[in-house]
């Protein structure tokens, strides 16, 4: 038996319920035409008069009707969906995802995203993508993870994007980290620096590549190398900068810092400035990734730029080619970064 309070609660619940999503039948009812004719118009197929098209499209707009892509994919042989697996730990990963979004439509693709993190394993993230009927997988390897050593699904082709050179049995678009560090060191030595320290970790795909690039660039010039342990975060840059604050006025103290990424560089820069050290008059600082934060007017960080738009284009071209010719040889594209010079570097005092 329903009481008055129950009836009131039901009335309240029904009044606050979300409206149902408009269907194709709703559009047909609005214009008084058959569902089949509405379907022809909304699919862009021939067979309807111009007057009918105008009425149906106007009704669809008024009702807020949008086609159900998942239903259409089930009817098609190919979904056109590309899965993207990433972590969002680094700004450059976000830049890559945005670049993939901008260009995916040019290749007839839509994107399905899934993230990994401390509370979300790669296995869980991959399973979610596979349930979405993806045709291929792009794995972002732009930071301190080691995706090439984690098994990827065999049912769809995979491409590794943003990592270093590797022997992984997948198509890949790699970043020439060593060339980026050579650009950074060359810029500083051309300004007159010789005591150039490196802030970053010693493990992780891109981390190791960048460290080796720094060591090679310093060895080529017969300059002493100095590596200060840091991670990819502002906190890591802060700790590393704090370690060298007392050395800056000594004859052996560094006059320039090259950092593993922009997060680390900004943490170091802020720590130096708060301690009264002038950047770049006393110490020059260079980052890596050329993230949006590097260009902020109160940061103006010189940074190595990997060009995410170009990398996204190469990745989508490789995926398109793999789907068209599944048995073709593995594709490897190598991207050489450039250097965005801003206000954080100058000649040593």
PDB file of C-alpha atoms in Angstrom, residues 91-253:
ATOM      1  CA  UNK A  91      52.379  17.953 -19.457  1.00  0.00           C
ATOM      2  CA  UNK A  92      53.765  16.638 -22.721  1.00  0.00           C
ATOM      3  CA  UNK A  93      51.430  13.644 -22.548  1.00  0.00           C
ATOM      4  CA  UNK A  94      48.445  15.997 -22.372  1.00  0.00           C
ATOM      5  CA  UNK A  95      49.876  17.973 -25.318  1.00  0.00           C
ATOM      6  CA  UNK A  96      50.168  14.742 -27.314  1.00  0.00           C
ATOM      7  CA  UNK A  97      46.583  13.708 -26.550  1.00  0.00           C
ATOM      8  CA  UNK A  98      45.290  17.138 -27.604  1.00  0.00           C
ATOM      9  CA  UNK A  99      47.309  16.911 -30.820  1.00  0.00           C
ATOM     10  CA  UNK A 100      45.905  13.440 -31.525  1.00  0.00           C
ATOM     11  CA  UNK A 101      42.386  14.811 -31.039  1.00  0.00           C
ATOM     12  CA  UNK A 102      43.044  17.675 -33.450  1.00  0.00           C
ATOM     13  CA  UNK A 103      44.260  15.370 -36.196  1.00  0.00           C
ATOM     14  CA  UNK A 104      42.319  12.127 -35.710  1.00  0.00           C
ATOM     15  CA  UNK A 105      39.417  13.186 -37.917  1.00  0.00           C
ATOM     16  CA  UNK A 106      41.789  13.815 -40.843  1.00  0.00           C
ATOM     17  CA  UNK A 107      42.458  10.064 -40.918  1.00  0.00           C
ATOM     18  CA  UNK A 108      38.871   8.948 -40.336  1.00  0.00           C
ATOM     19  CA  UNK A 109      39.476   8.078 -36.696  1.00  0.00           C
ATOM     20  CA  UNK A 110      37.816   8.833 -33.385  1.00  0.00           C
ATOM     21  CA  UNK A 111      39.651   8.397 -30.088  1.00  0.00           C
ATOM     22  CA  UNK A 112      38.858   6.368 -26.983  1.00  0.00           C
ATOM     23  CA  UNK A 113      40.984   7.428 -24.006  1.00  0.00           C
ATOM     24  CA  UNK A 114      42.003   5.467 -20.929  1.00  0.00           C
ATOM     25  CA  UNK A 115      44.437   6.522 -18.234  1.00  0.00           C
ATOM     26  CA  UNK A 116      46.843   4.672 -15.964  1.00  0.00           C
ATOM     27  CA  UNK A 117      47.735   5.894 -12.497  1.00  0.00           C
ATOM     28  CA  UNK A 118      48.533   4.947  -8.938  1.00  0.00           C
ATOM     29  CA  UNK A 119      44.931   3.820  -8.383  1.00  0.00           C
ATOM     30  CA  UNK A 120      44.390   2.424 -11.878  1.00  0.00           C
ATOM     31  CA  UNK A 121      46.538  -0.341 -13.322  1.00  0.00           C
ATOM     32  CA  UNK A 122      47.512  -0.669 -16.955  1.00  0.00           C
ATOM     33  CA  UNK A 123      45.597  -3.946 -17.087  1.00  0.00           C
ATOM     34  CA  UNK A 124      42.394  -2.170 -16.035  1.00  0.00           C
ATOM     35  CA  UNK A 125      42.961   0.711 -18.451  1.00  0.00           C
ATOM     36  CA  UNK A 126      43.629  -1.654 -21.351  1.00  0.00           C
ATOM     37  CA  UNK A 127      40.578  -3.795 -20.586  1.00  0.00           C
ATOM     38  CA  UNK A 128      38.389  -0.693 -20.722  1.00  0.00           C
ATOM     39  CA  UNK A 129      39.736   0.207 -24.163  1.00  0.00           C
ATOM     40  CA  UNK A 130      39.308  -3.298 -25.537  1.00  0.00           C
ATOM     41  CA  UNK A 131      35.639  -3.254 -24.535  1.00  0.00           C
ATOM     42  CA  UNK A 132      35.169  -0.222 -26.767  1.00  0.00           C
ATOM     43  CA  UNK A 133      35.912  -2.175 -29.966  1.00  0.00           C
ATOM     44  CA  UNK A 134      39.074  -0.261 -30.838  1.00  0.00           C
ATOM     45  CA  UNK A 135      40.888  -1.059 -34.074  1.00  0.00           C
ATOM     46  CA  UNK A 136      44.350  -0.027 -32.902  1.00  0.00           C
ATOM     47  CA  UNK A 137      46.116   1.178 -29.784  1.00  0.00           C
ATOM     48  CA  UNK A 138      48.433   4.151 -29.251  1.00  0.00           C
ATOM     49  CA  UNK A 139      50.491   3.952 -26.046  1.00  0.00           C
ATOM     50  CA  UNK A 140      52.021   7.211 -24.876  1.00  0.00           C
ATOM     51  CA  UNK A 141      55.493   6.709 -23.493  1.00  0.00           C
ATOM     52  CA  UNK A 142      56.418  10.317 -22.791  1.00  0.00           C
ATOM     53  CA  UNK A 143      57.632  10.201 -19.228  1.00  0.00           C
ATOM     54  CA  UNK A 144      59.088   7.900 -16.623  1.00  0.00           C
ATOM     55  CA  UNK A 145      57.052   4.755 -17.295  1.00  0.00           C
ATOM     56  CA  UNK A 146      58.311   1.666 -19.079  1.00  0.00           C
ATOM     57  CA  UNK A 147      55.376   0.694 -21.283  1.00  0.00           C
ATOM     58  CA  UNK A 148      57.410  -1.352 -23.749  1.00  0.00           C
ATOM     59  CA  UNK A 149      58.039  -3.991 -21.058  1.00  0.00           C
ATOM     60  CA  UNK A 150      54.349  -4.394 -20.183  1.00  0.00           C
ATOM     61  CA  UNK A 151      52.449  -6.885 -22.383  1.00  0.00           C
ATOM     62  CA  UNK A 152      50.073  -5.184 -24.784  1.00  0.00           C
ATOM     63  CA  UNK A 153      47.010  -6.915 -26.280  1.00  0.00           C
ATOM     64  CA  UNK A 154      47.686  -9.035 -29.352  1.00  0.00           C
ATOM     65  CA  UNK A 155      44.232  -8.598 -30.876  1.00  0.00           C
ATOM     66  CA  UNK A 156      44.904  -5.074 -32.188  1.00  0.00           C
ATOM     67  CA  UNK A 157      48.014  -3.369 -33.601  1.00  0.00           C
ATOM     68  CA  UNK A 158      49.823  -1.087 -31.142  1.00  0.00           C
ATOM     69  CA  UNK A 159      52.042   1.953 -31.618  1.00  0.00           C
ATOM     70  CA  UNK A 160      54.391   3.417 -28.994  1.00  0.00           C
ATOM     71  CA  UNK A 161      54.374   7.202 -29.083  1.00  0.00           C
ATOM     72  CA  UNK A 162      56.786   9.640 -27.485  1.00  0.00           C
ATOM     73  CA  UNK A 163      59.336   7.227 -26.063  1.00  0.00           C
ATOM     74  CA  UNK A 164      63.009   6.686 -26.858  1.00  0.00           C
ATOM     75  CA  UNK A 165      64.419   4.298 -29.435  1.00  0.00           C
ATOM     76  CA  UNK A 166      63.655   0.715 -28.469  1.00  0.00           C
ATOM     77  CA  UNK A 167      63.584  -2.806 -29.822  1.00  0.00           C
ATOM     78  CA  UNK A 168      59.872  -3.223 -29.094  1.00  0.00           C
ATOM     79  CA  UNK A 169      57.980  -5.242 -31.720  1.00  0.00           C
ATOM     80  CA  UNK A 170      55.515  -2.424 -32.417  1.00  0.00           C
ATOM     81  CA  UNK A 171      55.269   0.532 -34.729  1.00  0.00           C
ATOM     82  CA  UNK A 172      56.639   3.558 -32.933  1.00  0.00           C
ATOM     83  CA  UNK A 173      57.242   7.261 -33.128  1.00  0.00           C
ATOM     84  CA  UNK A 174      60.322   8.000 -31.057  1.00  0.00           C
ATOM     85  CA  UNK A 175      61.781  11.194 -29.718  1.00  0.00           C
ATOM     86  CA  UNK A 176      65.481  11.849 -30.249  1.00  0.00           C
ATOM     87  CA  UNK A 177      66.186  12.806 -26.647  1.00  0.00           C
ATOM     88  CA  UNK A 178      69.930  12.887 -27.190  1.00  0.00           C
ATOM     89  CA  UNK A 179      69.567  15.466 -29.942  1.00  0.00           C
ATOM     90  CA  UNK A 180      67.430  17.567 -27.596  1.00  0.00           C
ATOM     91  CA  UNK A 181      70.102  17.544 -24.876  1.00  0.00           C
ATOM     92  CA  UNK A 182      72.764  18.393 -27.463  1.00  0.00           C
ATOM     93  CA  UNK A 183      70.683  21.450 -28.423  1.00  0.00           C
ATOM     94  CA  UNK A 184      70.410  22.509 -24.780  1.00  0.00           C
ATOM     95  CA  UNK A 185      74.116  22.085 -24.016  1.00  0.00           C
ATOM     96  CA  UNK A 186      75.129  23.703 -27.314  1.00  0.00           C
ATOM     97  CA  UNK A 187      72.963  26.740 -26.563  1.00  0.00           C
ATOM     98  CA  UNK A 188      74.560  27.132 -23.141  1.00  0.00           C
ATOM     99  CA  UNK A 189      78.137  26.640 -24.328  1.00  0.00           C
ATOM    100  CA  UNK A 190      77.593  29.167 -27.122  1.00  0.00           C
ATOM    101  CA  UNK A 191      76.616  31.625 -24.391  1.00  0.00           C
ATOM    102  CA  UNK A 192      79.894  30.845 -22.619  1.00  0.00           C
ATOM    103  CA  UNK A 193      78.855  28.270 -19.978  1.00  0.00           C
ATOM    104  CA  UNK A 194      81.154  25.382 -19.088  1.00  0.00           C
ATOM    105  CA  UNK A 195      79.928  24.324 -15.648  1.00  0.00           C
ATOM    106  CA  UNK A 196      76.555  22.867 -16.639  1.00  0.00           C
ATOM    107  CA  UNK A 197      74.756  20.517 -14.231  1.00  0.00           C
ATOM    108  CA  UNK A 198      71.979  18.082 -15.117  1.00  0.00           C
ATOM    109  CA  UNK A 199      68.898  17.553 -12.913  1.00  0.00           C
ATOM    110  CA  UNK A 200      66.998  14.315 -13.454  1.00  0.00           C
ATOM    111  CA  UNK A 201      66.568  10.610 -12.651  1.00  0.00           C
ATOM    112  CA  UNK A 202      68.821   7.901 -13.989  1.00  0.00           C
ATOM    113  CA  UNK A 203      66.106   5.340 -14.808  1.00  0.00           C
ATOM    114  CA  UNK A 204      63.041   5.277 -17.035  1.00  0.00           C
ATOM    115  CA  UNK A 205      63.048   5.245 -20.862  1.00  0.00           C
ATOM    116  CA  UNK A 206      63.172   8.957 -21.652  1.00  0.00           C
ATOM    117  CA  UNK A 207      64.963   9.784 -18.413  1.00  0.00           C
ATOM    118  CA  UNK A 208      67.874   7.487 -19.237  1.00  0.00           C
ATOM    119  CA  UNK A 209      68.003   8.731 -22.827  1.00  0.00           C
ATOM    120  CA  UNK A 210      68.136  12.357 -21.721  1.00  0.00           C
ATOM    121  CA  UNK A 211      70.818  11.668 -19.149  1.00  0.00           C
ATOM    122  CA  UNK A 212      72.958   9.870 -21.735  1.00  0.00           C
ATOM    123  CA  UNK A 213      72.420  12.766 -24.150  1.00  0.00           C
ATOM    124  CA  UNK A 214      73.670  15.234 -21.554  1.00  0.00           C
ATOM    125  CA  UNK A 215      76.732  13.115 -20.701  1.00  0.00           C
ATOM    126  CA  UNK A 216      77.603  12.725 -24.384  1.00  0.00           C
ATOM    127  CA  UNK A 217      77.244  16.449 -25.064  1.00  0.00           C
ATOM    128  CA  UNK A 218      79.500  17.333 -22.127  1.00  0.00           C
ATOM    129  CA  UNK A 219      82.073  14.680 -23.046  1.00  0.00           C
ATOM    130  CA  UNK A 220      82.263  15.989 -26.622  1.00  0.00           C
ATOM    131  CA  UNK A 221      83.287  19.379 -25.233  1.00  0.00           C
ATOM    132  CA  UNK A 222      85.567  17.927 -22.521  1.00  0.00           C
ATOM    133  CA  UNK A 223      83.546  19.734 -19.857  1.00  0.00           C
ATOM    134  CA  UNK A 224      83.027  18.170 -16.419  1.00  0.00           C
ATOM    135  CA  UNK A 225      79.598  16.576 -16.030  1.00  0.00           C
ATOM    136  CA  UNK A 226      77.590  16.971 -12.836  1.00  0.00           C
ATOM    137  CA  UNK A 227      74.402  14.944 -12.313  1.00  0.00           C
ATOM    138  CA  UNK A 228      72.042  15.843  -9.461  1.00  0.00           C
ATOM    139  CA  UNK A 229      69.304  13.327  -8.740  1.00  0.00           C
ATOM    140  CA  UNK A 230      65.754  14.541  -9.273  1.00  0.00           C
ATOM    141  CA  UNK A 231      62.459  13.132 -10.472  1.00  0.00           C
ATOM    142  CA  UNK A 232      60.044  14.585 -13.039  1.00  0.00           C
ATOM    143  CA  UNK A 233      58.233  16.837 -10.537  1.00  0.00           C
ATOM    144  CA  UNK A 234      58.535  20.404  -9.246  1.00  0.00           C
ATOM    145  CA  UNK A 235      59.346  18.920  -5.836  1.00  0.00           C
ATOM    146  CA  UNK A 236      62.241  17.004  -7.372  1.00  0.00           C
ATOM    147  CA  UNK A 237      63.558  20.162  -8.999  1.00  0.00           C
ATOM    148  CA  UNK A 238      63.230  21.983  -5.690  1.00  0.00           C
ATOM    149  CA  UNK A 239      65.238  19.334  -3.822  1.00  0.00           C
ATOM    150  CA  UNK A 240      67.968  19.300  -6.474  1.00  0.00           C
ATOM    151  CA  UNK A 241      68.236  23.093  -6.552  1.00  0.00           C
ATOM    152  CA  UNK A 242      68.386  23.236  -2.763  1.00  0.00           C
ATOM    153  CA  UNK A 243      71.336  20.845  -2.871  1.00  0.00           C
ATOM    154  CA  UNK A 244      73.425  23.193  -5.014  1.00  0.00           C
ATOM    155  CA  UNK A 245      72.450  26.572  -3.519  1.00  0.00           C
ATOM    156  CA  UNK A 246      75.565  26.697  -1.340  1.00  0.00           C
ATOM    157  CA  UNK A 247      77.825  25.911  -4.323  1.00  0.00           C
ATOM    158  CA  UNK A 248      76.737  28.695  -6.633  1.00  0.00           C
ATOM    159  CA  UNK A 249      79.313  31.219  -5.419  1.00  0.00           C
ATOM    160  CA  UNK A 250      82.187  28.737  -5.482  1.00  0.00           C
ATOM    161  CA  UNK A 251      84.545  28.348  -8.476  1.00  0.00           C
ATOM    162  CA  UNK A 252      83.183  24.811  -8.999  1.00  0.00           C
ATOM    163  CA  UNK A 253      79.512  25.737  -8.734  1.00  0.00           C
TER     164      UNK A 253
END
